[in-house]
Short mmCIF file of N, CA and C in Angstrom, two decimals:
data_model
loop_
_atom_site.label_atom_id
_atom_site.label_comp_id
_atom_site.label_asym_id
_atom_site.label_seq_id
_atom_site.Cartn_x
_atom_site.Cartn_y
_atom_site.Cartn_z
N UNK G 1 67.65 157.24 249.57
CA UNK G 1 66.66 156.21 249.29
C UNK G 1 65.27 156.85 249.34
N UNK G 2 64.44 156.48 248.40
CA UNK G 2 63.10 157.04 248.35
C UNK G 2 62.20 156.40 249.39
N UNK G 3 61.37 157.21 249.99
CA UNK G 3 60.40 156.66 250.93
C UNK G 3 59.37 155.86 250.16
N UNK G 4 58.65 154.98 250.86
CA UNK G 4 57.61 154.17 250.21
C UNK G 4 56.53 155.05 249.61
N UNK G 5 56.19 156.12 250.28
CA UNK G 5 55.14 157.01 249.79
C UNK G 5 55.53 157.64 248.46
N UNK G 6 56.75 158.14 248.38
CA UNK G 6 57.22 158.76 247.15
C UNK G 6 57.35 157.71 246.05
N UNK G 7 57.91 156.56 246.40
CA UNK G 7 58.06 155.49 245.43
C UNK G 7 56.71 155.04 244.89
N UNK G 8 55.73 154.91 245.76
CA UNK G 8 54.39 154.53 245.33
C UNK G 8 53.79 155.57 244.39
N UNK G 9 54.00 156.83 244.71
CA UNK G 9 53.48 157.90 243.86
C UNK G 9 54.14 157.89 242.49
N UNK G 10 55.43 157.61 242.46
CA UNK G 10 56.14 157.56 241.19
C UNK G 10 55.70 156.37 240.34
N UNK G 11 55.36 155.27 241.00
CA UNK G 11 54.95 154.07 240.28
C UNK G 11 53.49 154.10 239.89
N UNK G 12 52.71 154.95 240.53
CA UNK G 12 51.28 155.01 240.25
C UNK G 12 51.05 155.61 238.87
N UNK G 13 50.43 154.84 238.02
CA UNK G 13 50.07 155.33 236.70
C UNK G 13 48.66 154.89 236.40
N UNK G 14 48.04 155.59 235.50
CA UNK G 14 46.71 155.17 235.10
C UNK G 14 46.85 153.87 234.33
N UNK G 15 45.99 152.91 234.61
CA UNK G 15 46.16 151.60 234.01
C UNK G 15 46.14 151.61 232.49
N UNK G 16 45.39 152.50 231.87
CA UNK G 16 45.33 152.48 230.42
C UNK G 16 46.62 152.94 229.77
N UNK G 17 47.48 153.58 230.51
CA UNK G 17 48.70 154.07 229.89
C UNK G 17 49.82 153.04 229.87
N UNK G 18 49.68 151.96 230.64
CA UNK G 18 50.78 151.01 230.69
C UNK G 18 50.38 149.56 230.52
N UNK G 19 49.16 149.19 230.83
CA UNK G 19 48.84 147.77 230.83
C UNK G 19 48.10 147.28 229.60
N UNK G 20 47.54 148.16 228.83
CA UNK G 20 46.80 147.73 227.65
C UNK G 20 47.77 147.23 226.59
N UNK G 21 47.36 146.21 225.86
CA UNK G 21 48.19 145.64 224.82
C UNK G 21 47.99 146.37 223.50
N UNK G 22 48.99 146.29 222.62
CA UNK G 22 48.85 146.83 221.27
C UNK G 22 47.70 146.13 220.60
N UNK G 23 46.94 146.89 219.84
CA UNK G 23 45.84 146.30 219.09
C UNK G 23 46.08 146.55 217.61
N UNK G 24 46.35 145.48 216.89
CA UNK G 24 46.49 145.58 215.44
C UNK G 24 45.26 145.02 214.75
N UNK G 25 44.31 144.58 215.50
CA UNK G 25 43.09 144.02 214.96
C UNK G 25 41.92 144.81 215.49
N UNK G 26 40.84 144.81 214.76
CA UNK G 26 39.68 145.58 215.19
C UNK G 26 38.65 144.73 215.90
N UNK G 27 38.98 143.47 216.20
CA UNK G 27 38.03 142.64 216.93
C UNK G 27 37.95 143.10 218.38
N UNK G 28 36.81 142.94 218.95
CA UNK G 28 36.56 143.27 220.36
C UNK G 28 36.61 144.77 220.66
N UNK G 29 36.38 145.61 219.68
CA UNK G 29 36.34 147.05 219.91
C UNK G 29 34.90 147.51 220.05
N UNK G 30 34.68 148.50 220.92
CA UNK G 30 33.35 149.12 221.02
C UNK G 30 33.10 149.92 219.74
N UNK G 31 31.88 150.39 219.56
CA UNK G 31 31.56 151.18 218.37
C UNK G 31 32.45 152.42 218.26
N UNK G 32 32.64 153.13 219.38
CA UNK G 32 33.48 154.33 219.37
C UNK G 32 34.93 154.00 219.07
N UNK G 33 35.44 152.94 219.70
CA UNK G 33 36.81 152.51 219.44
C UNK G 33 36.98 152.12 217.97
N UNK G 34 35.98 151.43 217.43
CA UNK G 34 36.04 150.98 216.04
C UNK G 34 36.09 152.16 215.07
N UNK G 35 35.26 153.16 215.33
CA UNK G 35 35.24 154.35 214.46
C UNK G 35 36.60 155.04 214.46
N UNK G 36 37.16 155.25 215.65
CA UNK G 36 38.47 155.90 215.77
C UNK G 36 39.54 155.03 215.11
N UNK G 37 39.51 153.74 215.39
CA UNK G 37 40.47 152.78 214.83
C UNK G 37 40.46 152.86 213.30
N UNK G 38 39.28 152.80 212.71
CA UNK G 38 39.16 152.80 211.25
C UNK G 38 39.70 154.09 210.63
N UNK G 39 39.39 155.23 211.24
CA UNK G 39 39.88 156.51 210.71
C UNK G 39 41.40 156.61 210.79
N UNK G 40 41.97 156.15 211.90
CA UNK G 40 43.42 156.22 212.06
C UNK G 40 44.13 155.25 211.11
N UNK G 41 43.56 154.07 210.91
CA UNK G 41 44.14 153.10 209.96
C UNK G 41 44.15 153.71 208.55
N UNK G 42 43.02 154.29 208.16
CA UNK G 42 42.90 154.86 206.82
C UNK G 42 43.86 156.03 206.60
N UNK G 43 44.05 156.86 207.61
CA UNK G 43 44.86 158.07 207.47
C UNK G 43 46.36 157.82 207.60
N UNK G 44 46.76 156.95 208.56
CA UNK G 44 48.18 156.83 208.89
C UNK G 44 48.82 155.49 208.53
N UNK G 45 48.05 154.46 208.18
CA UNK G 45 48.60 153.13 207.92
C UNK G 45 49.62 152.76 209.01
N UNK G 46 49.20 152.77 210.27
CA UNK G 46 50.16 152.59 211.37
C UNK G 46 50.73 151.18 211.45
N UNK G 47 51.96 151.09 211.96
CA UNK G 47 52.55 149.79 212.22
C UNK G 47 52.01 149.22 213.53
N UNK G 48 51.60 150.08 214.44
CA UNK G 48 50.96 149.68 215.70
C UNK G 48 49.86 150.69 216.01
N UNK G 49 48.76 150.17 216.55
CA UNK G 49 47.66 151.05 216.93
C UNK G 49 46.91 150.44 218.11
N UNK G 50 46.68 151.26 219.12
CA UNK G 50 45.87 150.86 220.26
C UNK G 50 44.85 151.96 220.49
N UNK G 51 43.58 151.60 220.48
CA UNK G 51 42.50 152.54 220.79
C UNK G 51 41.72 151.92 221.93
N UNK G 52 41.59 152.64 223.02
CA UNK G 52 40.95 152.10 224.20
C UNK G 52 40.02 153.11 224.83
N UNK G 53 38.76 152.71 225.02
CA UNK G 53 37.78 153.53 225.74
C UNK G 53 38.08 153.37 227.22
N UNK G 54 38.59 154.41 227.85
CA UNK G 54 38.98 154.33 229.25
C UNK G 54 37.97 155.04 230.15
N UNK G 55 36.77 155.25 229.62
CA UNK G 55 35.74 155.94 230.39
C UNK G 55 34.78 154.96 231.05
N UNK G 56 35.14 153.69 231.05
CA UNK G 56 34.25 152.69 231.63
C UNK G 56 33.17 152.25 230.66
N UNK G 57 33.38 152.48 229.40
CA UNK G 57 32.44 152.02 228.39
C UNK G 57 31.44 153.04 227.91
N UNK G 58 31.46 154.25 228.46
CA UNK G 58 30.46 155.25 228.04
C UNK G 58 30.93 156.06 226.83
N UNK G 59 32.17 155.88 226.40
CA UNK G 59 32.65 156.54 225.19
C UNK G 59 32.99 158.00 225.33
N UNK G 60 33.34 158.43 226.55
CA UNK G 60 33.63 159.85 226.74
C UNK G 60 35.13 160.17 226.83
N UNK G 61 35.98 159.14 226.94
CA UNK G 61 37.42 159.37 227.05
C UNK G 61 38.15 158.20 226.40
N UNK G 62 39.06 158.51 225.50
CA UNK G 62 39.80 157.47 224.78
C UNK G 62 41.30 157.67 224.94
N UNK G 63 42.02 156.56 225.01
CA UNK G 63 43.48 156.57 225.00
C UNK G 63 43.93 155.95 223.68
N UNK G 64 44.78 156.65 222.97
CA UNK G 64 45.25 156.20 221.66
C UNK G 64 46.77 156.16 221.68
N UNK G 65 47.33 155.04 221.24
CA UNK G 65 48.76 154.93 220.99
C UNK G 65 48.90 154.51 219.54
N UNK G 66 49.65 155.27 218.78
CA UNK G 66 49.78 155.00 217.35
C UNK G 66 51.22 155.20 216.91
N UNK G 67 51.73 154.24 216.13
CA UNK G 67 53.08 154.31 215.58
C UNK G 67 52.97 154.32 214.06
N UNK G 68 53.56 155.33 213.43
CA UNK G 68 53.45 155.46 211.98
C UNK G 68 54.62 156.24 211.40
N UNK G 69 54.98 155.90 210.17
CA UNK G 69 56.00 156.66 209.45
C UNK G 69 55.54 158.09 209.17
N UNK G 70 54.24 158.33 209.20
CA UNK G 70 53.70 159.67 208.95
C UNK G 70 54.21 160.70 209.96
N UNK G 71 54.69 160.24 211.11
CA UNK G 71 55.14 161.14 212.16
C UNK G 71 56.64 161.44 212.09
N UNK G 72 57.34 160.78 211.19
CA UNK G 72 58.79 160.98 211.09
C UNK G 72 59.12 162.44 210.81
N UNK G 73 60.06 162.99 211.58
CA UNK G 73 60.53 164.35 211.37
C UNK G 73 59.63 165.44 211.91
N UNK G 74 58.51 165.06 212.54
CA UNK G 74 57.58 166.05 213.08
C UNK G 74 57.72 166.16 214.59
N UNK G 75 57.47 167.34 215.12
CA UNK G 75 57.46 167.50 216.57
C UNK G 75 56.26 166.76 217.15
N UNK G 76 56.31 166.48 218.43
CA UNK G 76 55.19 165.80 219.09
C UNK G 76 53.90 166.59 218.92
N UNK G 77 53.99 167.90 219.03
CA UNK G 77 52.79 168.73 218.88
C UNK G 77 52.19 168.57 217.49
N UNK G 78 53.03 168.57 216.46
CA UNK G 78 52.53 168.40 215.09
C UNK G 78 51.96 167.00 214.88
N UNK G 79 52.58 166.00 215.49
CA UNK G 79 52.06 164.63 215.39
C UNK G 79 50.67 164.55 216.00
N UNK G 80 50.51 165.12 217.19
CA UNK G 80 49.22 165.10 217.87
C UNK G 80 48.18 165.90 217.09
N UNK G 81 48.61 167.00 216.48
CA UNK G 81 47.68 167.80 215.69
C UNK G 81 47.15 167.01 214.50
N UNK G 82 48.01 166.22 213.86
CA UNK G 82 47.55 165.37 212.75
C UNK G 82 46.47 164.39 213.22
N UNK G 83 46.68 163.81 214.39
CA UNK G 83 45.70 162.86 214.93
C UNK G 83 44.40 163.57 215.26
N UNK G 84 44.49 164.71 215.95
CA UNK G 84 43.25 165.41 216.33
C UNK G 84 42.50 165.95 215.13
N UNK G 85 43.23 166.37 214.09
CA UNK G 85 42.55 166.82 212.86
C UNK G 85 41.82 165.65 212.20
N UNK G 86 42.42 164.48 212.23
CA UNK G 86 41.80 163.29 211.66
C UNK G 86 40.53 162.91 212.42
N UNK G 87 40.54 163.14 213.73
CA UNK G 87 39.42 162.74 214.58
C UNK G 87 38.54 163.92 214.99
N UNK G 88 38.60 165.00 214.25
CA UNK G 88 37.88 166.23 214.62
C UNK G 88 36.40 165.97 214.91
N UNK G 89 35.73 165.24 214.06
CA UNK G 89 34.30 164.97 214.24
C UNK G 89 34.05 164.16 215.52
N UNK G 90 34.87 163.17 215.79
CA UNK G 90 34.70 162.34 216.97
C UNK G 90 35.00 163.12 218.25
N UNK G 91 35.99 163.99 218.20
CA UNK G 91 36.39 164.76 219.37
C UNK G 91 35.26 165.67 219.85
N UNK G 92 34.45 166.15 218.92
CA UNK G 92 33.33 167.02 219.30
C UNK G 92 32.37 166.33 220.27
N UNK G 93 32.29 165.00 220.23
CA UNK G 93 31.34 164.29 221.07
C UNK G 93 31.92 163.59 222.28
N UNK G 94 33.21 163.82 222.57
CA UNK G 94 33.80 163.15 223.73
C UNK G 94 34.36 164.17 224.71
N UNK G 95 34.67 163.69 225.90
CA UNK G 95 35.18 164.56 226.96
C UNK G 95 36.69 164.73 226.88
N UNK G 96 37.40 163.64 226.57
CA UNK G 96 38.85 163.75 226.58
C UNK G 96 39.52 162.71 225.71
N UNK G 97 40.79 162.97 225.42
CA UNK G 97 41.57 162.12 224.54
C UNK G 97 43.02 162.13 225.01
N UNK G 98 43.58 160.96 225.19
CA UNK G 98 45.00 160.82 225.51
C UNK G 98 45.68 160.26 224.27
N UNK G 99 46.70 160.95 223.77
CA UNK G 99 47.36 160.54 222.54
C UNK G 99 48.84 160.31 222.80
N UNK G 100 49.33 159.16 222.32
CA UNK G 100 50.76 158.89 222.31
C UNK G 100 51.12 158.52 220.88
N UNK G 101 51.97 159.32 220.25
CA UNK G 101 52.40 159.06 218.88
C UNK G 101 53.85 158.60 218.89
N UNK G 102 54.16 157.68 217.97
CA UNK G 102 55.51 157.13 217.89
C UNK G 102 55.95 157.15 216.43
N UNK G 103 56.97 157.93 216.09
CA UNK G 103 57.49 157.89 214.72
C UNK G 103 58.13 156.52 214.45
N UNK G 104 58.04 156.05 213.22
CA UNK G 104 58.62 154.77 212.84
C UNK G 104 59.60 154.97 211.69
N UNK G 105 60.70 154.27 211.73
CA UNK G 105 61.65 154.32 210.62
C UNK G 105 61.07 153.54 209.45
N UNK G 106 61.32 154.02 208.26
CA UNK G 106 60.86 153.30 207.08
C UNK G 106 61.67 152.02 206.93
N UNK G 107 61.12 150.99 206.27
CA UNK G 107 61.82 149.71 206.13
C UNK G 107 63.17 149.83 205.42
N UNK G 108 63.35 150.85 204.58
CA UNK G 108 64.61 151.01 203.86
C UNK G 108 65.75 151.44 204.77
N UNK G 109 65.43 152.03 205.95
CA UNK G 109 66.48 152.56 206.84
C UNK G 109 67.04 151.50 207.73
#
């Protein structure tokens, strides 16, 4: 049986990685979130997209979760590289970026 301390450590996660909802709309986004959101929509046509400024509103760290058919058949590293290449200009002005990519099956499958 796990001790409470170990169990608490295992359950401890950063809130932006588990509690934020999927965002398929661009309403209520900060300027930085909106810029990232728009570029990712244009490039990947995602089925799901969440862009969240997790730096307390100063725009220095973003968490992105994106699901797209564009990632099918690619390794996680290649998926992340596609996202970072798309956001190259934005990345130059921020401190950090958390990316979660999810391949999606095409509707025909």
